[in-house]
Coordinates of C-alpha atoms in Angstrom, one line a residue:
X1 CA 73.4 148.8 54.6
X2 CA 70.8 150.8 52.7
X3 CA 69.1 150.8 55.9
X4 CA 71.6 152.7 57.5
X5 CA 73.7 155.9 57.0
X6 CA 76.4 155.5 60.1
X7 CA 78.9 156.0 57.5
X8 CA 81.5 157.2 60.2
X9 CA 83.7 154.5 61.7
X10 CA 83.9 153.7 65.4
X11 CA 86.8 153.1 67.3
X12 CA 86.2 149.8 69.7
X13 CA 88.9 149.2 72.5
X14 CA 89.1 145.7 73.5
X15 CA 91.8 144.9 76.2
X16 CA 93.9 147.8 75.2
X17 CA 93.7 146.8 71.6
X18 CA 91.7 149.3 69.4
X19 CA 89.4 148.3 66.5
X20 CA 88.4 150.8 63.9
X21 CA 85.1 149.6 62.2
X22 CA 82.3 150.2 60.0
X23 CA 79.3 151.3 61.9
X24 CA 76.9 150.4 59.3
X25 CA 78.4 146.8 59.1
X26 CA 78.0 146.7 62.9
X27 CA 74.6 147.9 63.0
X28 CA 73.2 145.6 60.3
X29 CA 74.3 142.7 62.6
X30 CA 73.9 143.9 66.1
X31 CA 70.8 145.4 67.5
X32 CA 72.4 146.8 70.6
X33 CA 75.2 148.8 68.6
X34 CA 72.5 149.8 66.2
X35 CA 70.6 151.6 68.7
X36 CA 73.5 152.9 70.3
X37 CA 74.5 154.4 67.0
X38 CA 71.0 156.1 66.4
X39 CA 71.1 157.8 70.1
X40 CA 74.6 159.2 69.5
X41 CA 75.1 159.4 65.6
X42 CA 78.0 162.3 66.1
X43 CA 79.9 161.4 69.2
X44 CA 83.0 159.4 69.8
X45 CA 81.5 156.3 71.3
X46 CA 84.9 154.5 72.3
X47 CA 83.8 155.3 75.8
X48 CA 80.8 153.4 75.6
X49 CA 81.8 150.2 73.8
X50 CA 85.0 149.8 75.9
X51 CA 83.3 147.4 78.4
X52 CA 82.3 144.7 75.9
X53 CA 82.6 141.3 77.9
X54 CA 85.1 139.6 75.7
X55 CA 88.5 138.8 74.2
X56 CA 90.1 140.2 71.6
X57 CA 90.4 137.0 69.7
X58 CA 86.7 136.7 70.0
X59 CA 86.0 140.0 69.2
X60 CA 87.8 139.6 66.1
X61 CA 85.7 136.8 64.8
X62 CA 82.7 138.7 65.5
X63 CA 84.0 141.8 63.5
X64 CA 84.8 139.4 60.5
X65 CA 81.5 137.9 60.6
X66 CA 80.1 141.5 60.3
X67 CA 82.2 142.0 57.4
X68 CA 81.0 139.0 55.6
X69 CA 83.7 136.5 56.3
X70 CA 82.8 132.9 57.6
X71 CA 83.4 132.2 61.3
X72 CA 85.3 128.8 61.8
X73 CA 83.6 127.5 64.9
X74 CA 85.7 125.3 67.4
X75 CA 84.8 123.6 70.6
X76 CA 87.3 126.3 72.2
X77 CA 85.3 129.5 71.0
X78 CA 81.7 128.6 70.4
X79 CA 80.7 129.2 74.0
X80 CA 82.7 132.7 73.9
X81 CA 81.3 133.8 70.6
X82 CA 77.5 132.7 71.6
X83 CA 77.7 134.8 74.7
X84 CA 79.3 137.7 72.7
X85 CA 76.5 137.5 70.1
X86 CA 73.6 137.3 72.9
X87 CA 75.2 140.5 74.7
X88 CA 75.3 142.6 71.2
X89 CA 71.9 141.3 70.4
X90 CA 73.2 139.5 67.1
X91 CA 69.7 137.4 66.6
X92 CA 67.8 136.3 63.7
X93 CA 65.0 139.0 65.0
X94 CA 67.3 141.8 63.8
X95 CA 69.2 140.2 61.0
X96 CA 68.4 136.8 59.3
X97 CA 71.0 133.8 59.8
X98 CA 72.6 135.9 62.4
X99 CA 76.0 135.0 64.6
X100 CA 73.9 133.8 67.7
X101 CA 71.9 131.0 66.0
X102 CA 74.8 129.8 63.9
X103 CA 76.7 129.5 66.9
X104 CA 74.1 127.8 69.3
X105 CA 73.4 125.4 66.0
X106 CA 77.0 124.5 66.0
X107 CA 77.1 124.1 69.8
X108 CA 74.0 121.7 69.6
X109 CA 75.0 119.6 66.7
X110 CA 78.8 119.3 67.4
X111 CA 79.5 119.9 70.9
X112 CA 77.2 118.3 73.3
X113 CA 77.2 115.0 71.2
X114 CA 80.6 114.4 71.9
X115 CA 82.7 113.7 75.2
X116 CA 85.8 115.4 74.3
X117 CA 83.9 118.5 72.6
X118 CA 82.2 119.1 76.0
X119 CA 85.2 118.8 78.0
X120 CA 87.1 121.0 75.3
X121 CA 84.5 123.9 75.4
X122 CA 84.1 123.8 79.4
X123 CA 88.1 124.1 79.7
X124 CA 87.9 127.2 77.4
X125 CA 85.3 128.9 79.8
X126 CA 87.3 130.5 82.3
X127 CA 86.5 134.2 81.9
X128 CA 84.2 134.9 84.8
X129 CA 82.1 137.4 82.8
X130 CA 81.7 134.7 79.9
X131 CA 81.1 132.1 82.3
X132 CA 78.3 133.9 83.8
X133 CA 76.7 134.7 80.5
X134 CA 76.9 130.9 79.4
X135 CA 75.2 130.1 82.6
X136 CA 72.6 132.0 82.1
X137 CA 72.3 130.8 78.4
X138 CA 72.3 127.1 79.7
X139 CA 75.4 126.2 77.6
X140 CA 77.3 125.1 81.1
X141 CA 74.6 123.0 82.1
X142 CA 74.2 121.4 78.8
X143 CA 77.8 120.3 78.6
X144 CA 77.5 119.0 82.2
X145 CA 74.4 116.9 81.6
X146 CA 76.1 115.8 78.3
X147 CA 79.3 114.6 79.9
X148 CA 77.3 112.7 82.9
X149 CA 75.0 111.0 80.6
X150 CA 78.0 109.8 78.5
X151 CA 79.6 108.7 81.6
X152 CA 76.6 106.5 83.0
X153 CA 76.5 104.8 79.6
X154 CA 80.4 104.4 79.1
X155 CA 81.8 104.6 82.7
X156 CA 85.5 104.1 81.1
X157 CA 85.5 107.6 80.4
X158 CA 86.4 108.1 84.0
X159 CA 89.3 106.0 83.6
X160 CA 90.1 102.4 85.0
X161 CA 88.3 101.7 88.0
X162 CA 90.0 100.3 91.1
X163 CA 90.5 96.8 91.6
X164 CA 88.4 95.1 94.5
X165 CA 90.5 95.2 97.7
X166 CA 91.4 91.8 98.8
X167 CA 92.8 90.6 102.1
X168 CA 96.6 91.7 102.5
X169 CA 99.0 89.0 101.6
X170 CA 102.8 88.7 102.4
X171 CA 105.0 89.9 99.5
X172 CA 108.7 90.0 99.2
X173 CA 109.0 93.4 97.7
X174 CA 106.7 95.7 96.1
X175 CA 107.1 98.2 93.4
X176 CA 108.7 100.7 95.8
X177 CA 110.8 98.3 97.0
X178 CA 109.1 98.2 100.6
X179 CA 109.2 94.9 102.3
X180 CA 105.8 94.0 104.2
X181 CA 102.0 93.5 103.6
X182 CA 100.8 94.7 100.4
X183 CA 97.9 94.3 98.2
X184 CA 97.6 91.8 95.0
X185 CA 96.9 92.9 92.6
X186 CA 98.7 96.3 93.5
X187 CA 95.9 98.9 93.5
X188 CA 98.1 101.9 92.9
X189 CA 99.5 99.8 89.6
X190 CA 95.8 99.0 88.4
X191 CA 94.8 102.5 88.7
X192 CA 93.6 104.9 85.6
X193 CA 95.2 103.3 82.7
X194 CA 94.7 106.0 80.5
X195 CA 95.1 106.3 76.8
X196 CA 97.4 109.1 77.1
X197 CA 95.3 111.8 75.9
X198 CA 95.2 113.9 79.2
X199 CA 93.8 116.9 77.5
X200 CA 90.3 114.8 77.1
X201 CA 90.2 113.8 80.5
X202 CA 87.7 114.7 83.0
X203 CA 90.2 115.6 85.4
X204 CA 91.7 118.4 83.3
X205 CA 88.6 120.5 84.4
X206 CA 88.6 123.4 87.0
X207 CA 87.0 122.5 90.1
X208 CA 84.1 124.8 89.3
X209 CA 83.0 122.4 86.4
X210 CA 84.3 119.3 88.0
X211 CA 82.5 119.4 91.2
X212 CA 78.9 119.5 89.7
X213 CA 79.6 116.8 87.2
X214 CA 81.0 114.4 89.7
X215 CA 77.8 115.2 92.2
X216 CA 75.5 114.5 89.2
X217 CA 77.2 111.1 88.5
X218 CA 76.8 110.4 92.5
X219 CA 73.0 111.2 92.0
X220 CA 72.7 109.1 89.0
X221 CA 74.2 105.9 91.1
X222 CA 77.4 106.1 89.0
X223 CA 79.7 103.0 90.7
X224 CA 81.7 104.2 93.7
X225 CA 84.9 102.7 92.3
X226 CA 84.7 104.7 89.1
X227 CA 84.0 107.7 91.1
X228 CA 86.7 107.1 93.6
X229 CA 89.3 106.3 91.0
X230 CA 88.7 109.5 89.0
X231 CA 88.7 111.6 92.6
X232 CA 92.3 110.3 93.2
X233 CA 93.4 111.0 89.9
X234 CA 91.8 114.4 90.2
X235 CA 93.9 114.9 93.3
X236 CA 97.0 113.6 91.9
X237 CA 96.9 116.7 89.2
X238 CA 95.5 119.3 91.5
X239 CA 96.5 118.6 95.0
X240 CA 99.6 116.6 95.3
X241 CA 103.1 118.2 94.9
X242 CA 106.5 117.8 95.3
X243 CA 107.6 117.7 98.8
X244 CA 110.7 120.0 98.0
X245 CA 108.4 122.6 97.1
X246 CA 107.0 125.2 99.7
X247 CA 103.5 125.6 100.4
X248 CA 103.4 128.9 98.9
X249 CA 105.0 127.6 95.6
X250 CA 103.0 126.8 92.6
X251 CA 103.1 123.9 90.4
X252 CA 104.8 124.2 87.4
X253 CA 102.1 122.7 85.1
X254 CA 99.0 124.1 86.4
X255 CA 99.9 127.1 88.4
X256 CA 98.0 126.0 91.4
X257 CA 98.3 127.8 94.8
X258 CA 98.1 126.3 98.2
X259 CA 94.6 127.9 98.9
X260 CA 93.4 126.1 95.7
X261 CA 94.9 122.9 96.6
X262 CA 93.2 123.2 100.2
X263 CA 89.9 123.9 98.3
X264 CA 90.4 121.1 96.1
X265 CA 91.0 118.6 99.0
X266 CA 88.2 119.6 100.8
X267 CA 85.6 119.4 98.0
X268 CA 87.2 115.6 97.4
X269 CA 86.6 114.4 100.5
X270 CA 83.0 115.6 100.5
X271 CA 82.4 113.7 97.2
X272 CA 84.7 110.6 98.2
X273 CA 82.7 107.4 98.6
X274 CA 82.3 106.0 102.0
X275 CA 81.8 102.7 100.9
X276 CA 84.4 100.1 102.8
X277 CA 86.9 98.7 100.7
X278 CA 86.5 100.9 97.7
X279 CA 90.0 102.1 97.9
X280 CA 93.1 100.9 99.8
X281 CA 94.0 102.3 102.7
X282 CA 97.5 103.4 101.1
X283 CA 95.6 106.0 98.9
X284 CA 93.4 107.4 101.9
X285 CA 96.4 107.7 103.9
X286 CA 98.0 109.9 101.2
X287 CA 94.9 112.0 100.8
X288 CA 94.9 112.3 104.6
X289 CA 98.6 113.7 104.8
X290 CA 98.1 116.1 102.1
X291 CA 94.8 117.3 103.9
X292 CA 97.0 117.9 107.0
X293 CA 99.9 119.2 105.2
X294 CA 97.5 122.0 103.7
X295 CA 95.7 122.5 107.0
X296 CA 92.4 121.6 105.5
X297 CA 89.5 122.0 107.7
X298 CA 88.8 119.8 110.4
X299 CA 85.9 117.8 108.7
X300 CA 88.2 116.9 105.8
X301 CA 90.6 115.4 107.9
X302 CA 87.9 113.5 110.2
X303 CA 86.3 112.2 106.7
X304 CA 89.7 110.6 105.7
X305 CA 90.2 109.2 109.1
X306 CA 86.7 108.0 109.4
X307 CA 87.4 106.0 106.0
X308 CA 90.7 104.4 106.9
X309 CA 89.1 103.1 110.5
X310 CA 86.1 101.6 108.7
X311 CA 88.6 99.5 106.8
X312 CA 91.7 99.5 109.4
X313 CA 91.8 95.4 109.0
X314 CA 92.6 95.8 105.4
X315 CA 95.8 98.4 106.1
X316 CA 99.3 98.1 106.8
X317 CA 101.7 99.6 109.1
X318 CA 103.0 101.9 106.2
X319 CA 99.5 103.4 105.9
X320 CA 99.4 104.4 109.7
X321 CA 102.8 106.0 109.7
X322 CA 101.7 109.6 109.1
X323 CA 104.6 112.3 109.9
X324 CA 103.5 115.1 112.1
X325 CA 103.3 118.4 110.6
X326 CA 104.0 122.0 112.0
X327 CA 107.1 123.7 113.5
X328 CA 106.0 122.7 117.1
X329 CA 106.2 119.1 116.2
X330 CA 107.9 117.1 119.0
X331 CA 107.8 113.6 117.7
X332 CA 108.0 111.9 114.2
X333 CA 104.8 110.6 113.6
X334 CA 100.9 111.7 114.4
X335 CA 100.2 109.0 117.1
X336 CA 97.0 110.9 118.0
X337 CA 95.6 110.4 114.4
X338 CA 96.0 106.9 114.8
X339 CA 94.0 106.8 118.2
X340 CA 91.2 108.5 116.3
X341 CA 91.6 106.2 113.5
X342 CA 91.4 103.1 115.8
X343 CA 88.4 104.7 117.6
X344 CA 86.5 105.0 114.3
X345 CA 87.3 101.2 113.5
X346 CA 85.9 100.2 116.7
X347 CA 82.9 102.2 116.8
X348 CA 82.1 100.7 113.4
X349 CA 82.9 97.2 114.4
X350 CA 80.0 94.9 115.2
X351 CA 79.5 91.3 116.2
X352 CA 78.4 90.4 113.0
X353 CA 81.7 91.4 111.4
X354 CA 84.5 88.6 110.9
X355 CA 86.2 88.2 114.0
X356 CA 89.4 87.8 112.3
X357 CA 89.4 91.5 111.6
X358 CA 90.2 91.9 115.4
X359 CA 93.3 89.8 115.2
X360 CA 94.5 91.5 112.2
X361 CA 94.0 94.9 113.9
X362 CA 95.5 93.6 117.1
X363 CA 98.6 92.6 114.9
X364 CA 98.7 95.8 113.2
X365 CA 98.8 98.1 116.1
X366 CA 101.6 95.7 117.7
X367 CA 103.7 96.4 114.4
X368 CA 102.8 99.9 114.6
X369 CA 104.0 100.4 118.0
X370 CA 107.2 98.7 117.2
X371 CA 107.8 101.1 114.5
X372 CA 107.2 104.2 116.3
X373 CA 109.4 102.9 119.0
X374 CA 112.3 103.6 117.1
X375 CA 111.5 107.3 117.1
X376 CA 114.2 109.2 119.5
X377 CA 111.7 111.9 120.1
X378 CA 108.8 109.8 121.2
X379 CA 107.8 110.7 124.6
X380 CA 107.6 108.1 127.4
X381 CA 103.9 108.8 128.1
X382 CA 102.9 108.7 124.5
X383 CA 104.7 105.4 124.1
X384 CA 102.9 103.9 127.1
X385 CA 99.7 105.4 125.9
X386 CA 100.0 103.7 122.7
X387 CA 101.0 100.3 124.4
X388 CA 97.8 100.5 126.5
X389 CA 95.8 100.9 123.1
X390 CA 97.7 97.8 121.5
X391 CA 96.7 95.7 124.8
X392 CA 93.1 96.9 124.4
X393 CA 93.4 95.9 121.0
X394 CA 94.2 92.5 121.9
X395 CA 91.4 91.8 124.1
X396 CA 89.2 89.3 123.5
X397 CA 91.9 87.4 121.5
X398 CA 94.2 84.3 122.2
X399 CA 97.6 86.8 121.8
X400 CA 100.5 86.6 123.7
X401 CA 102.6 89.6 124.9
X402 CA 105.4 89.1 122.6
X403 CA 104.5 92.0 120.4
X404 CA 104.3 94.3 123.2
X405 CA 107.8 92.9 124.7
X406 CA 109.4 93.5 121.1
X407 CA 108.2 97.3 121.2
X408 CA 109.5 97.8 124.7
X409 CA 112.8 96.2 123.7
X410 CA 113.4 98.4 120.8
X411 CA 111.9 101.8 122.8
X412 CA 114.5 101.0 125.5
X413 CA 117.3 100.6 123.0
X414 CA 116.7 103.9 121.3
X415 CA 116.1 105.5 124.7
X416 CA 119.1 104.5 126.7
X417 CA 119.2 107.7 128.8
X418 CA 116.2 106.5 130.8
X419 CA 116.7 106.1 134.6
X420 CA 115.7 102.4 136.1
X421 CA 112.3 103.8 137.4
X422 CA 111.1 104.9 133.9
X423 CA 112.2 101.7 132.5
X424 CA 110.3 100.0 135.1
X425 CA 107.2 102.3 134.5
X426 CA 107.6 101.3 130.8
X427 CA 107.9 97.6 131.6
X428 CA 104.7 97.8 133.9
X429 CA 102.5 97.5 130.9
X430 CA 104.1 94.0 130.0
X431 CA 102.1 91.0 131.0
X432 CA 104.9 88.4 131.5
X433 CA 102.3 85.4 132.2
X434 CA 101.5 86.0 128.4
X435 CA 105.1 85.7 127.0
X436 CA 105.9 82.8 124.9
X437 CA 108.7 80.8 126.1
X438 CA 111.0 82.1 123.1
X439 CA 110.3 85.6 124.5
X440 CA 111.3 84.5 128.0
X441 CA 114.3 83.1 126.9
X442 CA 115.2 86.3 125.4
X443 CA 114.3 88.7 127.9
X444 CA 116.1 86.5 130.4
X445 CA 119.3 87.7 128.5
X446 CA 118.1 91.2 127.8
X447 CA 120.2 93.5 130.1
X448 CA 118.2 96.6 128.9
X449 CA 115.1 95.5 130.9
X450 CA 115.2 96.5 134.7
X451 CA 116.2 94.0 137.2
X452 CA 112.7 93.6 138.7
X453 CA 111.3 92.9 135.4
X454 CA 114.0 90.2 134.4
X455 CA 113.5 88.4 137.7
X456 CA 109.5 88.2 136.9
X457 CA 110.3 87.0 133.6
X458 CA 112.5 84.2 134.9
X459 CA 109.8 82.8 137.3
X460 CA 107.5 82.8 134.6
X461 CA 109.9 81.1 132.4
X462 CA 110.4 78.6 135.6
X463 CA 106.6 78.1 135.7
X464 CA 106.2 77.3 132.1
X465 CA 109.0 74.9 132.2
X466 CA 107.5 73.1 135.4
X467 CA 104.2 72.8 133.5
X468 CA 105.9 71.4 130.6
X469 CA 107.8 68.9 132.4
X470 CA 104.9 67.8 134.5
X471 CA 102.9 67.1 131.5
X472 CA 105.7 65.1 129.8
X473 CA 106.1 63.2 133.4
X474 CA 102.7 62.2 133.6
X475 CA 102.4 61.1 129.9
X476 CA 105.4 58.9 130.2
X477 CA 104.4 57.4 133.5
X478 CA 100.8 56.9 131.9
X479 CA 102.8 54.8 128.9
X480 CA 104.6 52.9 131.8
X481 CA 101.5 51.7 133.5
X482 CA 100.0 50.6 130.3
X483 CA 102.9 48.3 129.8
X484 CA 104.2 50.1 126.8
X485 CA 107.0 51.7 128.4
X486 CA 110.3 51.6 126.2
X487 CA 113.9 52.1 127.0
X488 CA 113.6 55.5 125.1
X489 CA 110.9 56.6 127.4
X490 CA 112.7 55.5 130.3
X491 CA 115.6 57.7 129.5
X492 CA 113.4 60.5 128.8
X493 CA 111.7 60.1 132.3
X494 CA 115.4 60.2 133.8
X495 CA 116.3 63.4 132.0
X496 CA 113.2 65.1 132.8
X497 CA 113.7 64.1 136.6
X498 CA 117.1 65.8 136.4
X499 CA 115.3 68.8 134.7
X500 CA 112.9 68.7 137.7
X501 CA 115.9 69.2 140.1
X502 CA 117.5 72.0 138.3
X503 CA 114.2 73.9 138.4
X504 CA 113.9 73.4 142.1
X505 CA 117.6 74.8 142.5
X506 CA 116.5 77.5 140.1
X507 CA 113.4 78.6 142.4
X508 CA 115.8 78.6 145.7
X509 CA 118.4 80.9 143.7
X510 CA 115.7 83.0 142.2
X511 CA 114.1 83.5 145.7
X512 CA 117.2 84.3 147.2
X513 CA 118.0 87.1 144.6
X514 CA 114.7 88.5 145.1
X515 CA 115.1 89.1 148.8
X516 CA 118.5 90.6 148.0
X517 CA 117.1 93.0 145.5
X518 CA 114.2 94.5 147.9
X519 CA 117.0 95.2 150.6
X520 CA 119.1 96.8 148.0
X521 CA 121.7 94.4 148.2
X522 CA 122.9 95.1 144.9
X523 CA 122.8 98.9 145.0
X524 CA 125.1 98.5 148.1
X525 CA 127.6 96.1 146.9
X526 CA 130.8 97.7 145.0
X527 CA 134.0 96.3 144.0
X528 CA 137.3 98.1 144.3
X529 CA 137.2 99.4 140.8
X530 CA 133.7 100.3 140.7
X531 CA 130.2 99.2 140.9
X532 CA 129.2 95.6 140.7
X533 CA 127.6 94.6 137.3
X534 CA 124.2 93.3 138.7
X535 CA 123.4 91.5 135.4
X536 CA 126.7 89.7 135.7
X537 CA 126.2 88.7 139.2
X538 CA 122.7 87.2 138.1
X539 CA 123.8 85.3 135.3
X540 CA 126.5 83.8 137.5
X541 CA 124.2 82.5 140.2
X542 CA 121.9 81.2 137.4
X543 CA 124.7 79.4 135.7
X544 CA 124.5 81.5 132.6
X545 CA 128.1 82.6 132.5
X546 CA 131.4 80.8 134.0
X547 CA 133.3 84.0 134.3
X548 CA 133.0 87.8 134.5
X549 CA 134.7 87.8 131.0
X550 CA 132.2 85.3 129.4
X551 CA 128.6 87.1 129.2
X552 CA 127.1 84.8 126.7
X553 CA 124.1 82.8 128.0
X554 CA 124.5 78.8 127.4
X555 CA 120.8 78.9 126.7
X556 CA 120.1 77.9 122.9
X557 CA 119.0 81.4 121.5
X558 CA 115.8 81.5 119.2
X559 CA 115.7 84.7 117.0
X560 CA 112.4 86.3 117.8
X561 CA 113.6 89.7 117.7
X562 CA 114.3 90.7 113.8
X563 CA 115.8 94.4 115.0

């Protein structure tokens, strides 16, 4: 203090809190304040020192150091203290063993050497002015490089990796009580088994720190399963919210706005690995739905759709049931999104891939069609378009039309207001020749189908039955010519011959019925108390009912329509 004679105190306001400090003590440590005091020895300097970029807590630590007290450095305060000391010129050139040198020494030996300490230091650096100074000093880059190097040496810092995705297997019930195809082991249950120290996790960092860290890990070839698991965990913390919350409300724990969530989900999509099978479609679908809800840009939504499309054969129906968003939504599910996902699948499918994937996707699309058919708001044209998409997915595979028939039956049941011509338009996509005997049997008794379609199904069933009988008779006759015909075979032949006569009679009846339908015969017939029931007349002619009061078909039913 002998070098200075600024005995008058100076008043320094920091964020509205005034500090009365000795000028000589401040000048002894700060070259900037010393110069200011020399140039303005007798003036009130409060208006000149009010813009010091720091907080009252950090300024008080600096003042205590000037008064000779020891500073207790921590991961939370070392970077702000270093920035303040640099701003005030508290270097060894001005005074030996000064504050900046002490702070940087602590940072070098205690902060960047540890994972937890580096994260705690970054979390405490949220003030933009302090952040700019810390970046210029290289403190932020030092923390980021330290975290990246430690994660490369010990990937478990990022959390448990995602288990490799296996082919879907049938499970009675998953952890949420949903019956259907799930993955074993359950990927959601295997994710992110942390040790409970949430304050030490990488996902607690703000996006401005988190993004460069993840980008650095990607450039250093960190395992994509670790990257994906940490990104999903980050999304759970900073993007996902309770559906009961409005878009403008904030998370109770983080105070995150909808705009911040949108920026976060768009950044996550850019960082997310494109590798097939890295994460289940369930998680990708969840991310896609939040991107739609938050109105993220088209590149973000397309990115998640592309990733789902690449591994669509690993998806379940539940993954494709993406709710429609917006006030103008007319249908329950976003069917156009599923169309784009399907397009991505076929664009990325080559002949070298497993051909079983085509069969799996064909099954998946049929099941999806059956699910959306329950939507009472699903338009007729949308249903037909989806059905055509399902049929296209089955091309090149040995599949029957039972799935399409099942979806049509569900749709007609949910949309009973459709007129006959609309029902015929919907059923026009059904290829009756590819229906199984069980499906034909069910359709023959289905009053929701149009009459023309029912007759067509009957003819197809008749042809299938004739082919079966012909084959059985040929086998039986062949057995008789070889001298191995047994009494049992003889009885079987007699029974088959009787069935053949019945089939011929059925052909005649169906032919007559078709002519009557074409002439509009049934439209003109009326009973005294109202119009005739077309289905009852048809069933009586076919021998399926004995009276108008008994509408049960005598054909043995086989349950093929679980709904």
